[in-house]
Amino acid sequence: MTFRQRHLALPVAVAIVAGCLAPLAVLVAFSFYEVEDFDLIPAFSFRAWGELATSGTDWFLIGKAVLSGLTTTVFTTILGYPVALALTRLAASAKGLAIIVLLTPLYTGEIVRIYAWRIVLGGEGLVNTVLQGIGLIDEPLKFLLFSPFTIGLVLTYNNLPFMVLAIWVSAEMVDRRLIEAARDLGARPIDAFSRVVFPLTTPGLAAGSLTVFALSAGELLTPSLLGGTSGATAMALVDNLFGTAFDWPLASALALALLATLFLVASAMAGLLLRLKGARAVIGRT
Amino acid sequence: MQRFILNRRQMLGGLAAGAGLSLLGPMGRASAAVSEIVWATWDSNGHPEYVTAFEKATGTKVKLSFLSSEDAQFAALKTGAASDWDVVNPSLNQARRYIKAGELMPLDLAKVPNLAHMYDVFKATEKVKGEDGQTYAIPYLWGLNPIVYRSDIHTEEPTYSTLFDPKFKGQLAMRDYALESIAIAALHIGIPRERAFLLTSDELAEVKKALIAQKPLLRTYWQTIGDLTNLIATGEVTAAFSWRVPYDALKDKMKVAMAKPKAGIMGWCDCFAIPASLPEEKVETAYKFADYLLGADYASTIAEIGNYATTSSIIRDKLTPEKQEAIFVDDLSVMQNFMWPEAPENYSEWLKVWNEVKAA
């Protein structure tokens, strides 16, 4: 990279620092403030941090966010690979169309999708009506809607395009001759995948995983509108503390703790994925 | 508090300046004309047709700025993000929070003649008064929050205990809102309604147990009233603590009814208030608008279109018995059973309990 090229990144870097770190600094300051009669009073109080440290609920919800992010990442990875690899096999003209189709659900907006899921998964919804119609079940399957299952299903569905796109871009760059060579040398398709394709697409997998993890761990609407009584999230709690409770110090402390935890987990994920042999080969190439 | 003194001083200064200007004749009057006021309110309280009579009578346009939540309104006032709002809409149960924070202007009730027609229960409320004894908000619109239920499935009229009945497992819903949900659980475990918002820590612990036991019976916690309407319409929920909206939306499509539990009827009431920072030249118009909200035109249109009653008795006797019933003013004794949800002193403890219940 030349000196001048590097400078092109400067405005973006400045914007990221100003737009991200500055509000974070404000959160840090708020977390030490005190609240009196709905007024934030500058102080150096550890009340919020003390309350956070001893709150089982807060840490349970932070753990739930991590778990939700990780499971969504795993499911989108398993489902995303076959789709991404199939995309690479399409004719160039069909690829554009396939990508548009892949992204179609994202054009509809989250609230529309949420209510559509209710129509599909509800007690009198599409899936239950069909299953009852063909005589597979007598009573509607209630767990389809308003359960942890629903949250997992919908988060996986919503985030799948991000994973597929990231893996696909990586997979397009894999030299076909390497796969052919592996096959010529007697590798079964599964071995060619696990020893050639998978290692060489780990940068895409890493990009997809980090995106999906961030999006799903911080999701608020889907759990609260489709998760039923199991829909409580750390994000909703932060919202509640900032709004209804007007406890900005505790809300700030919880938001920072959530952010730090997600950052640590994401860093560990990135470290693990990029340490893989294939990733090193791809990234070292540039 | 300091802010309040400052505002009063500004107001007195403004009044003096206004008096001085009026001596200048036409020039002074021209500068006092207000072409527009911005009313921050709920979309259900402020349809454009509800304010046309005011616009015609005064020549002042009413620009509607719809609220997303009470908390967002409070936060906007608190952080100064609401500088274009001229009239705001605190609820009766949260009014004190705005007053304490110094966000509202003390009101001169003599400038609102229609107050004379207000029902006593609203006239008497202390919740709109500050510690200085002054009034800071005027209740103008009210209603009841009933249990809305499917009358084909619930053959007996539900009570709050129906919402805790295992017989209806998977068909019930509660609002995702600490204040009302905790109070309902308190009534269910036998705490009298006078004390439902004054729970001790021990009572809160008992309520928490009841709410955790209720969780497996619930289909979900509803977030918005549109959300609940959808849940009832699609058959997911057959009884829920509600607002009247789902009943009105669905009564012609399915068998739904409203129950007003005898244990205590949860009432809601919205207030008129003026932000403390309102420029002096707009204050007179804001008072005229307060008087309009308590007058006959607003009461008639909102009763007709929205099925809501104002706090004024001004048109009650002219309504048909059906309409009186629809807006809950047929039997005025209902006002004796009101429970006004109010933020308790230990509200943060309530919120903690509610968050623990939801995460349990």
Tab-separated table of C-alpha atoms in Angstrom, chain B:
chain	number	residue	atom	x	y	z
B	1	MET	CA	-36.181	24.632	40.756
B	2	GLN	CA	-33.838	27.352	39.640
B	3	ARG	CA	-35.039	26.796	36.135
B	4	PHE	CA	-38.620	27.377	37.206
B	5	ILE	CA	-37.786	30.693	38.862
B	6	LEU	CA	-35.959	31.758	35.765
B	7	ASN	CA	-38.927	30.921	33.625
B	8	ARG	CA	-41.334	32.775	35.814
B	9	ARG	CA	-39.078	35.750	35.708
B	10	GLN	CA	-38.868	35.487	31.965
B	11	MET	CA	-42.615	35.188	31.842
B	12	LEU	CA	-43.134	38.277	34.008
B	13	GLY	CA	-40.622	40.120	31.891
B	14	GLY	CA	-42.449	38.994	28.793
B	15	LEU	CA	-45.773	40.123	30.241
B	16	ALA	CA	-44.358	43.534	31.024
B	17	ALA	CA	-42.913	43.788	27.541
B	18	GLY	CA	-46.235	42.668	26.093
B	19	ALA	CA	-48.055	45.350	28.055
B	20	GLY	CA	-45.589	47.929	26.821
B	21	LEU	CA	-45.989	46.780	23.240
B	22	SER	CA	-49.742	46.883	23.388
B	23	LEU	CA	-49.448	50.618	24.061
B	24	LEU	CA	-47.835	50.914	20.666
B	25	GLY	CA	-51.121	49.965	19.061
B	26	PRO	CA	-51.410	47.964	15.826
B	27	MET	CA	-47.709	47.259	15.610
B	28	GLY	CA	-47.782	45.484	18.931
B	29	ARG	CA	-50.816	43.425	17.996
B	30	ALA	CA	-49.241	42.323	14.726
B	31	SER	CA	-46.214	40.888	16.506
B	32	ALA	CA	-48.468	38.917	18.874
B	33	ALA	CA	-50.285	36.956	16.122
B	34	VAL	CA	-49.395	33.262	16.258
B	35	SER	CA	-49.706	31.496	12.941
B	36	GLU	CA	-49.042	27.986	14.197
B	37	ILE	CA	-48.711	25.954	17.384
B	38	VAL	CA	-47.194	22.498	17.593
B	39	TRP	CA	-49.129	19.983	19.680
B	40	ALA	CA	-47.180	16.942	20.808
B	41	THR	CA	-49.773	14.256	21.444
B	42	TRP	CA	-50.881	10.703	20.657
B	43	ASP	CA	-52.185	10.077	17.164
B	44	SER	CA	-55.497	8.928	18.660
B	45	ASN	CA	-55.948	12.288	20.477
B	46	GLY	CA	-54.991	14.486	17.595
B	47	HIS	CA	-56.597	13.548	14.287
B	48	PRO	CA	-56.462	16.616	12.016
B	49	GLU	CA	-60.283	16.828	12.003
B	50	TYR	CA	-60.319	17.135	15.815
B	51	VAL	CA	-58.643	20.542	15.625
B	52	THR	CA	-60.205	22.125	12.548
B	53	ALA	CA	-62.771	24.034	14.642
B	54	PHE	CA	-59.953	25.580	16.655
B	55	GLU	CA	-58.080	26.537	13.506
B	56	LYS	CA	-61.187	28.189	12.046
B	57	ALA	CA	-61.991	30.099	15.220
B	58	THR	CA	-58.499	31.392	15.921
B	59	GLY	CA	-56.707	31.404	12.572
B	60	THR	CA	-53.878	29.496	14.225
B	61	LYS	CA	-52.823	26.251	12.566
B	62	VAL	CA	-52.306	23.257	14.850
B	63	LYS	CA	-49.363	21.194	13.726
B	64	LEU	CA	-49.522	17.680	15.133
B	65	SER	CA	-46.386	15.990	16.351
B	66	PHE	CA	-47.180	12.406	17.301
B	67	LEU	CA	-45.559	10.801	20.313
B	68	SER	CA	-44.053	7.329	20.216
B	69	SER	CA	-44.047	6.856	23.985
B	70	GLU	CA	-44.448	8.788	27.200
B	71	ASP	CA	-40.800	8.171	28.003
B	72	ALA	CA	-39.718	9.547	24.655
B	73	GLN	CA	-41.789	12.683	25.324
B	74	PHE	CA	-40.196	13.157	28.731
B	75	ALA	CA	-36.713	12.516	27.366
B	76	ALA	CA	-37.266	14.963	24.503
B	77	LEU	CA	-38.309	17.712	26.929
B	78	LYS	CA	-35.488	16.859	29.280
B	79	THR	CA	-32.773	16.898	26.642
B	80	GLY	CA	-34.097	19.947	24.818
B	81	ALA	CA	-34.854	17.958	21.669
B	82	ALA	CA	-38.462	19.161	21.807
B	83	SER	CA	-37.828	22.857	21.322
B	84	ASP	CA	-40.544	23.182	18.671
B	85	TRP	CA	-43.317	21.744	20.865
B	86	ASP	CA	-45.733	24.384	22.135
B	87	VAL	CA	-48.234	22.124	23.897
B	88	VAL	CA	-47.366	18.752	25.373
B	89	ASN	CA	-49.280	15.739	26.593
B	90	PRO	CA	-48.109	14.262	29.898
B	91	SER	CA	-50.304	11.511	31.311
B	92	LEU	CA	-51.979	12.117	34.646
B	93	ASN	CA	-49.997	9.337	36.294
B	94	GLN	CA	-46.644	10.703	35.127
B	95	ALA	CA	-47.397	14.447	35.398
B	96	ARG	CA	-45.494	14.795	38.648
B	97	ARG	CA	-42.329	13.568	36.998
B	98	TYR	CA	-42.460	16.454	34.494
B	99	ILE	CA	-43.321	18.949	37.217
B	100	LYS	CA	-40.473	17.824	39.461
B	101	ALA	CA	-38.041	18.028	36.565
B	102	GLY	CA	-39.094	21.641	35.956
B	103	GLU	CA	-40.273	20.961	32.421
B	104	LEU	CA	-43.730	22.551	32.697
B	105	MET	CA	-45.014	26.072	33.107
B	106	PRO	CA	-47.334	26.868	36.051
B	107	LEU	CA	-50.818	27.531	34.694
B	108	ASP	CA	-53.217	30.388	35.252
B	109	LEU	CA	-56.511	28.503	35.449
B	110	ALA	CA	-58.542	31.701	35.099
B	111	LYS	CA	-57.590	31.632	31.426
B	112	VAL	CA	-59.411	28.327	30.886
B	113	PRO	CA	-63.118	29.086	31.440
B	114	ASN	CA	-64.253	25.638	30.287
B	115	LEU	CA	-62.704	24.165	33.434
B	116	ALA	CA	-66.074	24.895	35.014
B	117	HIS	CA	-67.569	21.866	33.196
B	118	MET	CA	-64.885	19.392	34.289
B	119	TYR	CA	-65.989	16.255	36.185
B	120	ASP	CA	-65.143	16.539	39.888
B	121	VAL	CA	-62.858	13.519	39.956
B	122	PHE	CA	-60.494	15.311	37.551
B	123	LYS	CA	-60.934	18.710	39.185
B	124	ALA	CA	-59.914	17.268	42.519
B	125	THR	CA	-56.748	15.508	41.439
B	126	GLU	CA	-53.582	16.578	43.201
B	127	LYS	CA	-51.351	14.888	40.653
B	128	VAL	CA	-51.133	17.941	38.446
B	129	LYS	CA	-49.926	20.176	41.254
B	130	GLY	CA	-46.352	20.976	42.207
B	131	GLU	CA	-44.933	21.212	45.707
B	132	ASP	CA	-45.532	24.958	45.436
B	133	GLY	CA	-49.285	24.268	45.207
B	134	GLN	CA	-49.542	25.578	41.635
B	135	THR	CA	-51.239	23.631	38.837
B	136	TYR	CA	-49.006	22.568	35.966
B	137	ALA	CA	-51.259	20.360	33.842
B	138	ILE	CA	-54.949	20.061	32.957
B	139	PRO	CA	-56.539	16.618	32.463
B	140	TYR	CA	-58.508	16.681	29.205
B	141	LEU	CA	-59.036	13.143	27.860
B	142	TRP	CA	-59.628	9.895	29.671
B	143	GLY	CA	-60.732	6.334	29.313
B	144	LEU	CA	-60.646	2.896	30.838
B	145	ASN	CA	-58.250	0.080	30.195
B	146	PRO	CA	-60.486	-2.979	30.194
B	147	ILE	CA	-59.790	-6.659	29.734
B	148	VAL	CA	-60.635	-7.346	26.095
B	149	TYR	CA	-61.752	-10.941	25.587
B	150	ARG	CA	-63.288	-13.362	23.135
B	151	SER	CA	-66.840	-13.758	24.387
B	152	ASP	CA	-67.289	-17.044	22.468
B	153	ILE	CA	-64.482	-18.640	24.471
B	154	HIS	CA	-64.857	-16.936	27.853
B	155	THR	CA	-68.480	-17.517	28.745
B	156	GLU	CA	-68.082	-15.773	32.100
B	157	GLU	CA	-66.875	-12.190	32.175
B	158	PRO	CA	-63.148	-12.342	32.998
B	159	THR	CA	-61.633	-10.803	36.108
B	160	TYR	CA	-57.974	-10.091	36.740
B	161	SER	CA	-57.666	-13.616	38.147
B	162	THR	CA	-58.691	-15.022	34.758
B	163	LEU	CA	-55.314	-13.758	33.562
B	164	PHE	CA	-53.718	-16.139	36.095
B	165	ASP	CA	-56.008	-19.113	35.421
B	166	PRO	CA	-54.242	-22.290	34.153
B	167	LYS	CA	-57.493	-23.213	32.376
B	168	PHE	CA	-56.605	-20.636	29.721
B	169	LYS	CA	-52.957	-21.551	29.402
B	170	GLY	CA	-51.366	-20.234	26.211
B	171	GLN	CA	-54.256	-17.872	25.382
B	172	LEU	CA	-53.532	-14.957	27.704
B	173	ALA	CA	-51.455	-11.817	27.368
B	174	MET	CA	-50.211	-9.060	29.634
B	175	ARG	CA	-48.783	-5.700	28.648
B	176	ASP	CA	-45.003	-5.435	28.779
B	177	TYR	CA	-45.280	-2.611	31.290
B	178	ALA	CA	-44.216	-2.823	34.918
B	179	LEU	CA	-46.688	-0.362	36.388
B	180	GLU	CA	-49.952	-1.958	35.286
B	181	SER	CA	-48.836	-5.575	35.218
B	182	ILE	CA	-47.499	-5.497	38.775
B	183	ALA	CA	-50.613	-3.713	40.047
B	184	ILE	CA	-52.855	-6.324	38.386
B	185	ALA	CA	-50.890	-9.136	40.019
B	186	ALA	CA	-51.236	-7.299	43.337
B	187	LEU	CA	-55.015	-7.156	42.937
B	188	HIS	CA	-55.006	-10.839	41.981
B	189	ILE	CA	-53.236	-11.860	45.184
B	190	GLY	CA	-55.722	-9.857	47.208
B	191	ILE	CA	-54.052	-6.520	47.879
B	192	PRO	CA	-56.794	-3.846	47.972
B	193	ARG	CA	-56.848	-1.358	45.147
B	194	GLU	CA	-56.041	1.616	47.377
B	195	ARG	CA	-52.675	0.032	47.993
B	196	ALA	CA	-51.996	-1.553	44.608
B	197	PHE	CA	-49.475	1.168	43.737
B	198	LEU	CA	-48.024	1.435	47.240
B	199	LEU	CA	-46.489	-2.008	47.619
B	200	THR	CA	-43.875	-2.804	50.225
B	201	SER	CA	-40.788	-4.821	49.329
B	202	ASP	CA	-42.354	-7.955	50.854
B	203	GLU	CA	-45.516	-7.494	48.839
B	204	LEU	CA	-43.460	-6.912	45.712
B	205	ALA	CA	-41.738	-10.242	46.356
B	206	GLU	CA	-45.144	-11.972	46.582
B	207	VAL	CA	-46.298	-10.257	43.395
B	208	LYS	CA	-43.120	-11.359	41.656
B	209	LYS	CA	-43.888	-14.988	42.540
B	210	ALA	CA	-47.383	-14.660	41.094
B	211	LEU	CA	-46.046	-13.094	37.900
B	212	ILE	CA	-43.410	-15.788	37.431
B	213	ALA	CA	-46.067	-18.461	37.976
B	214	GLN	CA	-48.181	-16.671	35.355
B	215	LYS	CA	-45.468	-16.729	32.684
B	216	PRO	CA	-46.116	-20.238	31.306
B	217	LEU	CA	-49.803	-19.333	30.983
B	218	LEU	CA	-49.107	-16.348	28.756
B	219	ARG	CA	-48.859	-16.498	24.997
B	220	THR	CA	-46.749	-13.348	25.077
B	221	TYR	CA	-46.325	-9.868	26.558
B	222	TRP	CA	-47.807	-7.335	24.178
B	223	GLN	CA	-45.729	-4.334	23.165
B	224	THR	CA	-48.035	-1.974	21.284
B	225	ILE	CA	-51.809	-1.887	21.026
B	226	GLY	CA	-51.556	-2.749	17.321
B	227	ASP	CA	-49.550	-5.777	18.366
B	228	LEU	CA	-52.305	-6.916	20.753
B	229	THR	CA	-55.048	-6.275	18.197
B	230	ASN	CA	-53.167	-8.542	15.813
B	231	LEU	CA	-52.800	-11.218	18.510
B	232	ILE	CA	-56.543	-11.240	19.235
B	233	ALA	CA	-57.481	-11.094	15.544
B	234	THR	CA	-55.310	-14.105	14.709
B	235	GLY	CA	-56.670	-16.179	17.596
B	236	GLU	CA	-53.391	-16.285	19.509
B	237	VAL	CA	-54.839	-14.516	22.528
B	238	THR	CA	-58.368	-14.808	23.921
B	239	ALA	CA	-58.110	-12.493	26.944
B	240	ALA	CA	-55.682	-9.729	27.808
B	241	PHE	CA	-55.343	-6.658	29.901
B	242	SER	CA	-55.826	-4.138	27.130
B	243	TRP	CA	-56.855	-0.746	25.883
B	244	ARG	CA	-60.211	-0.424	24.154
B	245	VAL	CA	-58.626	-0.254	20.679
B	246	PRO	CA	-58.787	-4.011	19.847
B	247	TYR	CA	-62.460	-4.064	20.851
B	248	ASP	CA	-63.332	-1.223	18.464
B	249	ALA	CA	-61.201	-2.684	15.695
B	250	LEU	CA	-62.559	-6.226	15.952
B	251	LYS	CA	-66.126	-6.013	17.286
B	252	ASP	CA	-67.668	-6.287	13.819
B	253	LYS	CA	-65.433	-9.176	12.789
B	254	MET	CA	-65.479	-11.509	15.779
B	255	LYS	CA	-67.074	-11.998	19.175
B	256	VAL	CA	-65.115	-9.666	21.441
B	257	ALA	CA	-66.155	-7.852	24.587
B	258	MET	CA	-64.729	-5.578	27.252
B	259	ALA	CA	-64.645	-6.469	30.957
B	260	LYS	CA	-64.355	-3.837	33.672
B	261	PRO	CA	-63.058	-5.806	36.674
B	262	LYS	CA	-64.678	-4.919	39.978
B	263	ALA	CA	-61.362	-5.222	41.803
B	264	GLY	CA	-60.504	-1.857	40.279
B	265	ILE	CA	-60.699	-0.273	36.854
B	266	MET	CA	-57.451	0.937	35.471
B	267	GLY	CA	-58.042	4.423	34.099
B	268	TRP	CA	-55.870	6.525	31.861
B	269	CYS	CA	-55.941	10.246	31.527
B	270	ASP	CA	-54.006	12.620	29.314
B	271	CYS	CA	-53.200	16.175	30.287
B	272	PHE	CA	-52.641	19.469	28.577
B	273	ALA	CA	-49.422	21.208	29.608
B	274	ILE	CA	-47.149	23.977	28.391
B	275	PRO	CA	-43.381	23.441	28.256
B	276	ALA	CA	-41.580	25.790	30.652
B	277	SER	CA	-39.549	27.153	27.780
B	278	LEU	CA	-42.502	28.260	25.601
B	279	PRO	CA	-41.896	31.743	24.175
B	280	GLU	CA	-44.138	34.308	25.803
B	281	GLU	CA	-45.883	35.313	22.576
B	282	LYS	CA	-47.325	31.822	22.210
B	283	VAL	CA	-48.628	31.382	25.754
B	284	GLU	CA	-51.997	33.051	25.176
B	285	THR	CA	-52.680	30.811	22.170
B	286	ALA	CA	-51.727	27.772	24.214
B	287	TYR	CA	-54.331	28.740	26.850
B	288	LYS	CA	-56.951	29.141	24.116
B	289	PHE	CA	-56.061	25.649	22.956
B	290	ALA	CA	-56.473	24.290	26.514
B	291	ASP	CA	-59.924	25.846	26.618
B	292	TYR	CA	-60.704	24.299	23.227
B	293	LEU	CA	-59.715	20.820	24.479
B	294	LEU	CA	-62.266	21.192	27.285
B	295	GLY	CA	-64.906	22.674	25.003
B	296	ALA	CA	-67.812	21.220	23.062
B	297	ASP	CA	-66.243	20.997	19.592
B	298	TYR	CA	-63.329	18.789	20.565
B	299	ALA	CA	-65.532	16.651	22.848
B	300	SER	CA	-68.109	16.042	20.095
B	301	THR	CA	-65.650	15.128	17.348
B	302	ILE	CA	-63.503	12.844	19.472
B	303	ALA	CA	-66.576	11.097	20.920
B	304	GLU	CA	-67.963	10.620	17.443
B	305	ILE	CA	-64.846	9.470	15.626
B	306	GLY	CA	-62.534	8.123	18.308
B	307	ASN	CA	-64.975	6.913	20.999
B	308	TYR	CA	-63.139	8.857	23.675
B	309	ALA	CA	-64.528	11.097	26.389
B	310	THR	CA	-63.016	14.376	27.490
B	311	THR	CA	-62.855	15.313	31.147
B	312	SER	CA	-65.622	17.825	30.557
B	313	SER	CA	-69.319	17.123	31.018
B	314	ILE	CA	-70.129	19.821	28.475
B	315	ILE	CA	-71.765	17.566	25.845
B	316	ARG	CA	-72.595	14.464	27.915
B	317	ASP	CA	-76.321	15.063	28.177
B	318	LYS	CA	-76.641	15.651	24.450
B	319	LEU	CA	-75.187	12.248	23.535
B	320	THR	CA	-77.315	9.214	22.742
B	321	PRO	CA	-77.380	6.524	25.473
B	322	GLU	CA	-75.427	4.230	23.108
B	323	LYS	CA	-72.702	6.789	22.623
B	324	GLN	CA	-72.636	7.491	26.371
B	325	GLU	CA	-72.119	3.811	26.993
B	326	ALA	CA	-69.450	3.547	24.315
B	327	ILE	CA	-67.355	6.259	25.923
B	328	PHE	CA	-68.056	5.075	29.507
B	329	VAL	CA	-70.065	8.117	30.652
B	330	ASP	CA	-73.470	6.396	30.869
B	331	ASP	CA	-72.919	5.383	34.486
B	332	LEU	CA	-70.828	8.011	36.206
B	333	SER	CA	-70.370	5.816	39.268
B	334	VAL	CA	-67.628	4.127	37.246
B	335	MET	CA	-65.467	7.055	38.297
B	336	GLN	CA	-65.662	5.849	41.899
B	337	ASN	CA	-63.902	2.601	40.927
B	338	PHE	CA	-61.078	4.248	39.047
B	339	MET	CA	-57.544	3.272	39.781
B	340	TRP	CA	-55.101	5.773	38.419
B	341	PRO	CA	-51.825	4.062	37.747
B	342	GLU	CA	-49.178	6.208	39.352
B	343	ALA	CA	-45.437	5.855	39.530
B	344	PRO	CA	-44.698	4.672	43.089
B	345	GLU	CA	-41.911	6.113	45.217
B	346	ASN	CA	-40.017	2.813	44.856
B	347	TYR	CA	-40.635	2.647	41.109
B	348	SER	CA	-37.072	1.535	40.375
B	349	GLU	CA	-37.730	-1.485	42.608
B	350	TRP	CA	-40.875	-2.210	40.557
B	351	LEU	CA	-38.936	-2.040	37.322
B	352	LYS	CA	-36.305	-4.342	38.739
B	353	VAL	CA	-38.965	-6.879	39.712
B	354	TRP	CA	-40.554	-6.639	36.259
B	355	ASN	CA	-37.225	-7.173	34.502
B	356	GLU	CA	-36.505	-10.144	36.750
B	357	VAL	CA	-39.893	-11.642	35.929
B	358	LYS	CA	-39.282	-11.253	32.208
B	359	ALA	CA	-35.789	-12.755	32.405
B	360	ALA	CA	-36.889	-15.603	34.713
